[in-house]
Amino acid sequence: MFNGFSKETADFLWELSFNNERPWFLAHREDFERTLHAPFKALAHDLYEEMSRRFPDEELRVHLSRIYRDARRLFGRGPYKDHLWFTITPLRAGDYGPTFWFEIGAAEYSYGLGFWAPGAATMEALRRAIAANPALFERLVTEVSGMKGFFLHGEEYRRPKGDLGEIINPWYNRKYLDFGTRRDHDALLYSPELVAAMAEDYEKLMPLCRFMADATRGAAPKEKKA
């Protein structure tokens, strides 16, 4: 059961960022398990269970990141990540569609709805669906626009892909979409109430998630460089 993170969670992540090497990590592995890994896994589990309860018609899958960086992609960095994240994804979204996510670092945490490195084909499929039913999409984004602390992120095209109106354009003309909240470590992060708070926000975002998932299902993944 998730009982909250603690100030020790931030302390561990800060220390790891300055001591990112195997001997230090092995000497502090118990701290990692107790202050970060255990509550992280509990949050993912409890949130998955709560989302499954709220949306019994949605098949969901959960994916948790590991603390270890890919040894092939260190690029001069240490072998351990200074943050952890997990995703909860409706199966209807496929492998490259929208997902609900949570991430915790030393100074802040964030969560929301977005795409993980979508390819051009994915975003083009989404734009086609928006253009085909702009009234529906405008209603969906209007419903979530008042969510406290939530902002739309994602690199915008230098040349807009189209003009569908003031409300839709910020969503339509981005290379990827990420709608979430970013917060300093606070009392909510340290409380079991985080599960209910996140589930409530995810529930508000589910209609938008379903639209995005249905629009992009089957689109090609992001092209990989040789």
Tab-separated table of N, CA, C and O in Angstrom, residues 74-176:
chain	number	residue	atom	x	y	z
A	74	LEU	N	25.028	5.872	-22.059
A	74	LEU	CA	25.455	6.646	-20.893
A	74	LEU	C	25.908	8.052	-21.277
A	74	LEU	O	25.652	9.012	-20.554
A	75	PHE	N	26.612	8.162	-22.398
A	75	PHE	CA	27.069	9.465	-22.899
A	75	PHE	C	27.777	10.283	-21.813
A	75	PHE	O	27.517	11.469	-21.628
A	76	GLY	N	28.637	9.609	-21.081
A	76	GLY	CA	29.410	10.295	-20.055
A	76	GLY	C	28.690	10.469	-18.735
A	76	GLY	O	29.263	11.019	-17.785
A	77	ARG	N	27.460	10.010	-18.638
A	77	ARG	CA	26.712	10.120	-17.392
A	77	ARG	C	26.931	8.876	-16.539
A	77	ARG	O	27.433	7.867	-16.998
A	78	GLY	N	26.506	8.953	-15.291
A	78	GLY	CA	26.634	7.808	-14.405
A	78	GLY	C	25.672	6.702	-14.782
A	78	GLY	O	24.758	6.897	-15.598
A	79	PRO	N	25.825	5.527	-14.188
A	79	PRO	CA	25.008	4.370	-14.571
A	79	PRO	C	23.585	4.376	-14.021
A	79	PRO	O	22.801	3.483	-14.337
A	80	TYR	N	23.230	5.383	-13.188
A	80	TYR	CA	21.910	5.389	-12.564
A	80	TYR	C	21.129	6.646	-12.925
A	80	TYR	O	21.692	7.737	-13.060
A	81	LYS	N	19.827	6.497	-13.071
A	81	LYS	CA	18.953	7.642	-13.333
A	81	LYS	C	18.744	8.431	-12.047
A	81	LYS	O	18.714	7.852	-10.954
A	82	ASP	N	18.553	9.737	-12.192
A	82	ASP	CA	18.255	10.560	-11.026
A	82	ASP	C	16.758	10.846	-10.930
A	82	ASP	O	16.322	11.790	-10.287
A	83	HIS	N	15.954	10.021	-11.583
A	83	HIS	CA	14.500	10.134	-11.544
A	83	HIS	C	13.909	8.767	-11.911
A	83	HIS	O	14.582	7.938	-12.510
A	84	LEU	N	12.674	8.563	-11.553
A	84	LEU	CA	11.953	7.346	-11.944
A	84	LEU	C	10.597	7.738	-12.509
A	84	LEU	O	10.011	8.742	-12.105
A	85	TRP	N	10.082	6.922	-13.423
A	85	TRP	CA	8.772	7.198	-13.998
A	85	TRP	C	8.027	5.889	-14.226
A	85	TRP	O	8.630	4.825	-14.327
A	86	PHE	N	6.714	5.993	-14.283
A	86	PHE	CA	5.910	4.858	-14.719
A	86	PHE	C	4.777	5.364	-15.596
A	86	PHE	O	4.423	6.561	-15.575
A	87	THR	N	4.215	4.448	-16.391
A	87	THR	CA	3.085	4.779	-17.251
A	87	THR	C	1.956	3.786	-17.027
A	87	THR	O	2.188	2.623	-16.679
A	88	ILE	N	0.738	4.262	-17.203
A	88	ILE	CA	-0.454	3.421	-17.204
A	88	ILE	C	-1.162	3.703	-18.520
A	88	ILE	O	-1.604	4.823	-18.763
A	89	THR	N	-1.240	2.678	-19.369
A	89	THR	CA	-1.685	2.873	-20.742
A	89	THR	C	-2.886	1.997	-21.071
A	89	THR	O	-2.850	0.795	-20.824
A	90	PRO	N	-3.949	2.575	-21.624
A	90	PRO	CA	-5.053	1.749	-22.124
A	90	PRO	C	-4.571	0.885	-23.289
A	90	PRO	O	-3.842	1.370	-24.160
A	91	LEU	N	-4.961	-0.370	-23.308
A	91	LEU	CA	-4.516	-1.251	-24.388
A	91	LEU	C	-4.966	-0.751	-25.745
A	91	LEU	O	-4.304	-0.980	-26.758
A	92	ARG	N	-6.082	-0.022	-25.780
A	92	ARG	CA	-6.568	0.512	-27.046
A	92	ARG	C	-5.576	1.500	-27.665
A	92	ARG	O	-5.630	1.770	-28.863
A	93	ALA	N	-4.656	2.031	-26.857
A	93	ALA	CA	-3.683	3.003	-27.354
A	93	ALA	C	-2.538	2.354	-28.114
A	93	ALA	O	-1.765	3.049	-28.785
A	94	GLY	N	-2.388	1.032	-27.994
A	94	GLY	CA	-1.278	0.372	-28.662
A	94	GLY	C	0.055	0.728	-28.012
A	94	GLY	O	0.119	1.198	-26.879
A	95	ASP	N	1.128	0.526	-28.762
A	95	ASP	CA	2.467	0.751	-28.218
A	95	ASP	C	2.935	2.190	-28.341
A	95	ASP	O	3.904	2.587	-27.687
A	96	TYR	N	2.293	2.989	-29.182
A	96	TYR	CA	2.794	4.330	-29.456
A	96	TYR	C	1.743	5.412	-29.253
A	96	TYR	O	1.942	6.556	-29.623
A	97	GLY	N	0.624	5.048	-28.661
A	97	GLY	CA	-0.435	6.008	-28.425
A	97	GLY	C	-0.266	6.750	-27.110
A	97	GLY	O	0.783	6.674	-26.455
A	98	PRO	N	-1.290	7.468	-26.674
A	98	PRO	CA	-1.198	8.269	-25.452
A	98	PRO	C	-1.125	7.397	-24.211
A	98	PRO	O	-1.624	6.270	-24.183
A	99	THR	N	-0.516	7.930	-23.175
A	99	THR	CA	-0.368	7.193	-21.926
A	99	THR	C	-0.458	8.152	-20.751
A	99	THR	O	-0.116	9.337	-20.866
A	100	PHE	N	-0.933	7.658	-19.619
A	100	PHE	CA	-0.876	8.405	-18.367
A	100	PHE	C	0.490	8.140	-17.737
A	100	PHE	O	0.956	7.002	-17.725
A	101	TRP	N	1.134	9.183	-17.214
A	101	TRP	CA	2.483	9.011	-16.690
A	101	TRP	C	2.668	9.738	-15.366
A	101	TRP	O	1.921	10.671	-15.036
A	102	PHE	N	3.671	9.273	-14.636
A	102	PHE	CA	4.113	9.896	-13.383
A	102	PHE	C	5.629	9.866	-13.367
A	102	PHE	O	6.244	8.872	-13.770
A	103	GLU	N	6.247	10.939	-12.891
A	103	GLU	CA	7.699	10.986	-12.793
A	103	GLU	C	8.101	11.718	-11.512
A	103	GLU	O	7.489	12.718	-11.145
A	104	ILE	N	9.125	11.198	-10.838
A	104	ILE	CA	9.626	11.843	-9.631
A	104	ILE	C	11.128	12.054	-9.747
A	104	ILE	O	11.863	11.167	-10.181
A	105	GLY	N	11.567	13.269	-9.388
A	105	GLY	CA	12.972	13.606	-9.344
A	105	GLY	C	13.316	14.184	-7.986
A	105	GLY	O	12.487	14.188	-7.065
A	106	ALA	N	14.504	14.705	-7.862
A	106	ALA	CA	14.964	15.191	-6.560
A	106	ALA	C	14.230	16.432	-6.094
A	106	ALA	O	14.018	16.619	-4.893
A	107	ALA	N	13.829	17.309	-7.028
A	107	ALA	CA	13.239	18.589	-6.648
A	107	ALA	C	11.753	18.680	-6.928
A	107	ALA	O	11.060	19.501	-6.327
A	108	GLU	N	11.253	17.860	-7.854
A	108	GLU	CA	9.862	17.985	-8.244
A	108	GLU	C	9.309	16.650	-8.734
A	108	GLU	O	10.062	15.697	-8.958
A	109	TYR	N	8.003	16.628	-8.887
A	109	TYR	CA	7.343	15.472	-9.491
A	109	TYR	C	6.301	15.982	-10.473
A	109	TYR	O	5.892	17.148	-10.422
A	110	SER	N	5.904	15.114	-11.391
A	110	SER	CA	4.961	15.523	-12.412
A	110	SER	C	4.135	14.326	-12.850
A	110	SER	O	4.531	13.175	-12.674
A	111	TYR	N	2.981	14.626	-13.407
A	111	TYR	CA	2.147	13.566	-13.972
A	111	TYR	C	1.155	14.181	-14.949
A	111	TYR	O	0.910	15.391	-14.931
A	112	GLY	N	0.616	13.333	-15.825
A	112	GLY	CA	-0.332	13.832	-16.801
A	112	GLY	C	-0.610	12.812	-17.884
A	112	GLY	O	-0.478	11.599	-17.688
A	113	LEU	N	-0.968	13.330	-19.057
A	113	LEU	CA	-1.308	12.528	-20.224
A	113	LEU	C	-0.476	13.003	-21.395
A	113	LEU	O	-0.348	14.207	-21.623
A	114	GLY	N	0.102	12.078	-22.139
A	114	GLY	CA	0.888	12.503	-23.291
A	114	GLY	C	1.366	11.330	-24.116
A	114	GLY	O	1.017	10.174	-23.861
A	115	PHE	N	2.167	11.653	-25.114
A	115	PHE	CA	2.758	10.659	-25.999
A	115	PHE	C	4.231	10.492	-25.644
A	115	PHE	O	4.904	11.475	-25.301
A	116	TRP	N	4.741	9.273	-25.757
A	116	TRP	CA	6.158	9.011	-25.527
A	116	TRP	C	6.860	8.915	-26.874
A	116	TRP	O	6.735	7.937	-27.582
A	117	ALA	N	7.572	9.976	-27.259
A	117	ALA	CA	8.342	10.012	-28.503
A	117	ALA	C	7.526	9.556	-29.707
A	117	ALA	O	7.886	8.588	-30.382
A	118	PRO	N	6.403	10.213	-29.996
A	118	PRO	CA	5.587	9.786	-31.136
A	118	PRO	C	6.266	10.104	-32.462
A	118	PRO	O	7.009	11.076	-32.578
A	119	GLY	N	6.014	9.297	-33.453
A	119	GLY	CA	6.534	9.560	-34.785
A	119	GLY	C	5.648	10.525	-35.539
A	119	GLY	O	4.531	10.848	-35.113
A	120	ALA	N	6.135	10.978	-36.686
A	120	ALA	CA	5.374	11.911	-37.505
A	120	ALA	C	4.045	11.309	-37.928
A	120	ALA	O	3.020	12.010	-37.988
A	121	ALA	N	4.029	10.000	-38.217
A	121	ALA	CA	2.795	9.358	-38.651
A	121	ALA	C	1.740	9.360	-37.547
A	121	ALA	O	0.539	9.497	-37.814
A	122	THR	N	2.183	9.204	-36.299
A	122	THR	CA	1.253	9.218	-35.169
A	122	THR	C	0.574	10.566	-35.038
A	122	THR	O	-0.653	10.664	-34.904
A	123	MET	N	1.373	11.627	-35.083
A	123	MET	CA	0.804	12.960	-34.933
A	123	MET	C	-0.029	13.364	-36.141
A	123	MET	O	-1.025	14.090	-36.011
A	124	GLU	N	0.341	12.882	-37.310
A	124	GLU	CA	-0.463	13.168	-38.496
A	124	GLU	C	-1.824	12.482	-38.390
A	124	GLU	O	-2.854	13.054	-38.766
A	125	ALA	N	-1.845	11.263	-37.868
A	125	ALA	CA	-3.109	10.560	-37.660
A	125	ALA	C	-3.992	11.315	-36.672
A	125	ALA	O	-5.215	11.412	-36.856
A	126	LEU	N	-3.379	11.859	-35.623
A	126	LEU	CA	-4.145	12.636	-34.649
A	126	LEU	C	-4.709	13.898	-35.294
A	126	LEU	O	-5.880	14.242	-35.080
A	127	ARG	N	-3.907	14.581	-36.093
A	127	ARG	CA	-4.406	15.801	-36.754
A	127	ARG	C	-5.560	15.501	-37.695
A	127	ARG	O	-6.523	16.270	-37.790
A	128	ARG	N	-5.491	14.375	-38.390
A	128	ARG	CA	-6.592	14.008	-39.282
A	128	ARG	C	-7.883	13.806	-38.487
A	128	ARG	O	-8.965	14.224	-38.913
A	129	ALA	N	-7.767	13.148	-37.339
A	129	ALA	CA	-8.950	12.908	-36.519
A	129	ALA	C	-9.509	14.214	-35.957
A	129	ALA	O	-10.731	14.403	-35.875
A	130	ILE	N	-8.628	15.124	-35.562
A	130	ILE	CA	-9.075	16.420	-35.050
A	130	ILE	C	-9.785	17.201	-36.140
A	130	ILE	O	-10.870	17.768	-35.930
A	131	ALA	N	-9.187	17.236	-37.324
A	131	ALA	CA	-9.772	17.974	-38.440
A	131	ALA	C	-11.102	17.384	-38.875
A	131	ALA	O	-11.988	18.101	-39.358
A	132	ALA	N	-11.259	16.071	-38.693
A	132	ALA	CA	-12.504	15.412	-39.086
A	132	ALA	C	-13.646	15.711	-38.119
A	132	ALA	O	-14.818	15.656	-38.504
A	133	ASN	N	-13.305	16.030	-36.860
A	133	ASN	CA	-14.339	16.317	-35.867
A	133	ASN	C	-13.860	17.390	-34.903
A	133	ASN	O	-13.663	17.138	-33.713
A	134	PRO	N	-13.665	18.615	-35.404
A	134	PRO	CA	-13.123	19.672	-34.549
A	134	PRO	C	-14.042	20.041	-33.386
A	134	PRO	O	-13.560	20.418	-32.312
A	135	ALA	N	-15.344	19.937	-33.574
A	135	ALA	CA	-16.270	20.297	-32.502
A	135	ALA	C	-16.087	19.372	-31.296
A	135	ALA	O	-16.087	19.829	-30.143
A	136	LEU	N	-15.948	18.067	-31.568
A	136	LEU	CA	-15.737	17.115	-30.477
A	136	LEU	C	-14.411	17.386	-29.782
A	136	LEU	O	-14.348	17.417	-28.538
A	137	PHE	N	-13.344	17.573	-30.541
A	137	PHE	CA	-12.042	17.792	-29.920
A	137	PHE	C	-12.030	19.090	-29.122
A	137	PHE	O	-11.448	19.146	-28.033
A	138	GLU	N	-12.654	20.124	-29.638
A	138	GLU	CA	-12.716	21.393	-28.898
A	138	GLU	C	-13.440	21.207	-27.577
A	138	GLU	O	-13.018	21.762	-26.552
A	139	ARG	N	-14.513	20.427	-27.573
A	139	ARG	CA	-15.215	20.169	-26.322
A	139	ARG	C	-14.324	19.419	-25.337
A	139	ARG	O	-14.285	19.748	-24.138
A	140	LEU	N	-13.575	18.435	-25.829
A	140	LEU	CA	-12.712	17.637	-24.950
A	140	LEU	C	-11.612	18.483	-24.317
A	140	LEU	O	-11.354	18.371	-23.109
A	141	VAL	N	-10.961	19.329	-25.104
A	141	VAL	CA	-9.870	20.123	-24.546
A	141	VAL	C	-10.403	21.262	-23.679
A	141	VAL	O	-9.732	21.687	-22.724
A	142	THR	N	-11.606	21.735	-23.982
A	142	THR	CA	-12.212	22.762	-23.131
A	142	THR	C	-12.521	22.199	-21.755
A	142	THR	O	-12.350	22.870	-20.726
A	143	GLU	N	-12.954	20.937	-21.714
A	143	GLU	CA	-13.291	20.295	-20.440
A	143	GLU	C	-12.078	20.151	-19.524
A	143	GLU	O	-12.218	20.173	-18.305
A	144	VAL	N	-10.875	19.986	-20.096
A	144	VAL	CA	-9.685	19.793	-19.260
A	144	VAL	C	-8.884	21.079	-19.071
A	144	VAL	O	-7.937	21.105	-18.271
A	145	SER	N	-9.260	22.138	-19.785
A	145	SER	CA	-8.465	23.368	-19.737
A	145	SER	C	-8.474	24.029	-18.364
A	145	SER	O	-7.567	24.781	-18.021
A	146	GLY	N	-9.493	23.724	-17.570
A	146	GLY	CA	-9.575	24.333	-16.247
A	146	GLY	C	-8.921	23.525	-15.143
A	146	GLY	O	-9.006	23.911	-13.967
A	147	MET	N	-8.242	22.445	-15.474
A	147	MET	CA	-7.590	21.635	-14.451
A	147	MET	C	-6.439	22.425	-13.822
A	147	MET	O	-5.514	22.850	-14.506
A	148	LYS	N	-6.500	22.600	-12.529
A	148	LYS	CA	-5.547	23.446	-11.817
A	148	LYS	C	-4.124	22.920	-11.936
A	148	LYS	O	-3.848	21.756	-11.638
A	149	GLY	N	-3.222	23.798	-12.381
A	149	GLY	CA	-1.808	23.443	-12.456
A	149	GLY	C	-1.414	22.668	-13.684
A	149	GLY	O	-0.241	22.330	-13.846
A	150	PHE	N	-2.349	22.363	-14.581
A	150	PHE	CA	-2.042	21.590	-15.777
A	150	PHE	C	-1.748	22.524	-16.951
A	150	PHE	O	-2.433	23.525	-17.148
A	151	PHE	N	-0.707	22.149	-17.704
A	151	PHE	CA	-0.288	22.957	-18.845
A	151	PHE	C	-0.003	22.050	-20.037
A	151	PHE	O	0.362	20.886	-19.885
A	152	LEU	N	-0.148	22.615	-21.213
A	152	LEU	CA	0.154	21.913	-22.449
A	152	LEU	C	1.609	22.136	-22.813
A	152	LEU	O	2.080	23.273	-22.862
A	153	HIS	N	2.332	21.042	-23.058
A	153	HIS	CA	3.731	21.113	-23.432
A	153	HIS	C	3.928	20.403	-24.762
A	153	HIS	O	3.073	19.647	-25.210
A	154	GLY	N	5.085	20.636	-25.367
A	154	GLY	CA	5.419	19.987	-26.631
A	154	GLY	C	5.929	21.003	-27.631
A	154	GLY	O	5.392	22.098	-27.756
A	155	GLU	N	6.975	20.614	-28.337
A	155	GLU	CA	7.575	21.513	-29.320
A	155	GLU	C	6.573	21.847	-30.427
A	155	GLU	O	5.934	20.975	-30.993
A	156	GLU	N	6.464	23.128	-30.719
A	156	GLU	CA	5.550	23.576	-31.764
A	156	GLU	C	6.256	23.618	-33.118
A	156	GLU	O	7.459	23.872	-33.201
A	157	TYR	N	5.502	23.395	-34.178
A	157	TYR	CA	6.045	23.524	-35.524
A	157	TYR	C	6.317	24.999	-35.821
A	157	TYR	O	5.533	25.869	-35.439
A	158	ARG	N	7.413	25.253	-36.482
A	158	ARG	CA	7.695	26.632	-36.877
A	158	ARG	C	6.658	27.135	-37.857
A	158	ARG	O	6.261	28.300	-37.831
A	159	ARG	N	6.230	26.238	-38.729
A	159	ARG	CA	5.159	26.561	-39.663
A	159	ARG	C	3.927	25.762	-39.267
A	159	ARG	O	3.916	24.539	-39.385
A	160	PRO	N	2.895	26.417	-38.773
A	160	PRO	CA	1.696	25.703	-38.319
A	160	PRO	C	1.139	24.767	-39.381
A	160	PRO	O	1.181	25.058	-40.577
A	161	LYS	N	0.616	23.648	-38.924
A	161	LYS	CA	0.033	22.665	-39.826
A	161	LYS	C	-1.373	23.056	-40.286
A	161	LYS	O	-1.881	22.491	-41.250
A	162	GLY	N	-1.981	23.988	-39.579
A	162	GLY	CA	-3.315	24.398	-39.959
A	162	GLY	C	-3.893	25.371	-38.952
A	162	GLY	O	-3.288	25.652	-37.914
A	163	ASP	N	-5.059	25.892	-39.264
A	163	ASP	CA	-5.747	26.842	-38.400
A	163	ASP	C	-7.158	26.335	-38.149
A	163	ASP	O	-8.026	26.429	-39.019
A	164	LEU	N	-7.363	25.769	-36.948
A	164	LEU	CA	-8.678	25.249	-36.586
A	164	LEU	C	-9.303	26.032	-35.442
A	164	LEU	O	-10.227	25.565	-34.796
A	165	GLY	N	-8.768	27.205	-35.194
A	165	GLY	CA	-9.343	28.041	-34.161
A	165	GLY	C	-8.456	28.176	-32.939
A	165	GLY	O	-7.541	27.397	-32.705
A	166	GLU	N	-8.751	29.182	-32.146
A	166	GLU	CA	-7.914	29.551	-30.998
A	166	GLU	C	-7.772	28.440	-29.980
A	166	GLU	O	-6.701	28.251	-29.387
A	167	ILE	N	-8.823	27.670	-29.754
A	167	ILE	CA	-8.773	26.623	-28.733
A	167	ILE	C	-8.009	25.403	-29.221
A	167	ILE	O	-7.199	24.816	-28.487
A	168	ILE	N	-8.209	25.009	-30.458
A	168	ILE	CA	-7.606	23.784	-30.986
A	168	ILE	C	-6.160	23.978	-31.438
A	168	ILE	O	-5.327	23.067	-31.298
A	169	ASN	N	-5.835	25.142	-31.977
A	169	ASN	CA	-4.522	25.347	-32.589
A	169	ASN	C	-3.337	24.970	-31.705
A	169	ASN	O	-2.377	24.350	-32.189
A	170	PRO	N	-3.322	25.309	-30.408
A	170	PRO	CA	-2.166	24.925	-29.583
A	170	PRO	C	-1.962	23.419	-29.505
A	170	PRO	O	-0.836	22.954	-29.299
A	171	TRP	N	-3.012	22.648	-29.658
A	171	TRP	CA	-2.926	21.192	-29.645
A	171	TRP	C	-2.590	20.650	-31.025
A	171	TRP	O	-1.881	19.644	-31.144
A	172	TYR	N	-3.084	21.299	-32.022
A	172	TYR	CA	-2.972	20.809	-33.395
A	172	TYR	C	-1.580	21.016	-33.971
A	172	TYR	O	-1.116	20.233	-34.803
A	173	ASN	N	-0.919	22.061	-33.551
A	173	ASN	CA	0.339	22.462	-34.193
A	173	ASN	C	1.572	22.164	-33.353
A	173	ASN	O	2.469	22.987	-33.212
A	174	ARG	N	1.626	20.961	-32.793
A	174	ARG	CA	2.779	20.526	-32.006
A	174	ARG	C	3.322	19.208	-32.537
A	174	ARG	O	2.572	18.379	-33.030
A	175	LYS	N	4.636	19.035	-32.373
A	175	LYS	CA	5.274	17.801	-32.811
A	175	LYS	C	4.938	16.644	-31.888
A	175	LYS	O	5.022	15.484	-32.279
A	176	TYR	N	4.620	16.960	-30.637
A	176	TYR	CA	4.132	15.964	-29.696
A	176	TYR	C	3.296	16.682	-28.648
A	176	TYR	O	3.370	17.918	-28.525
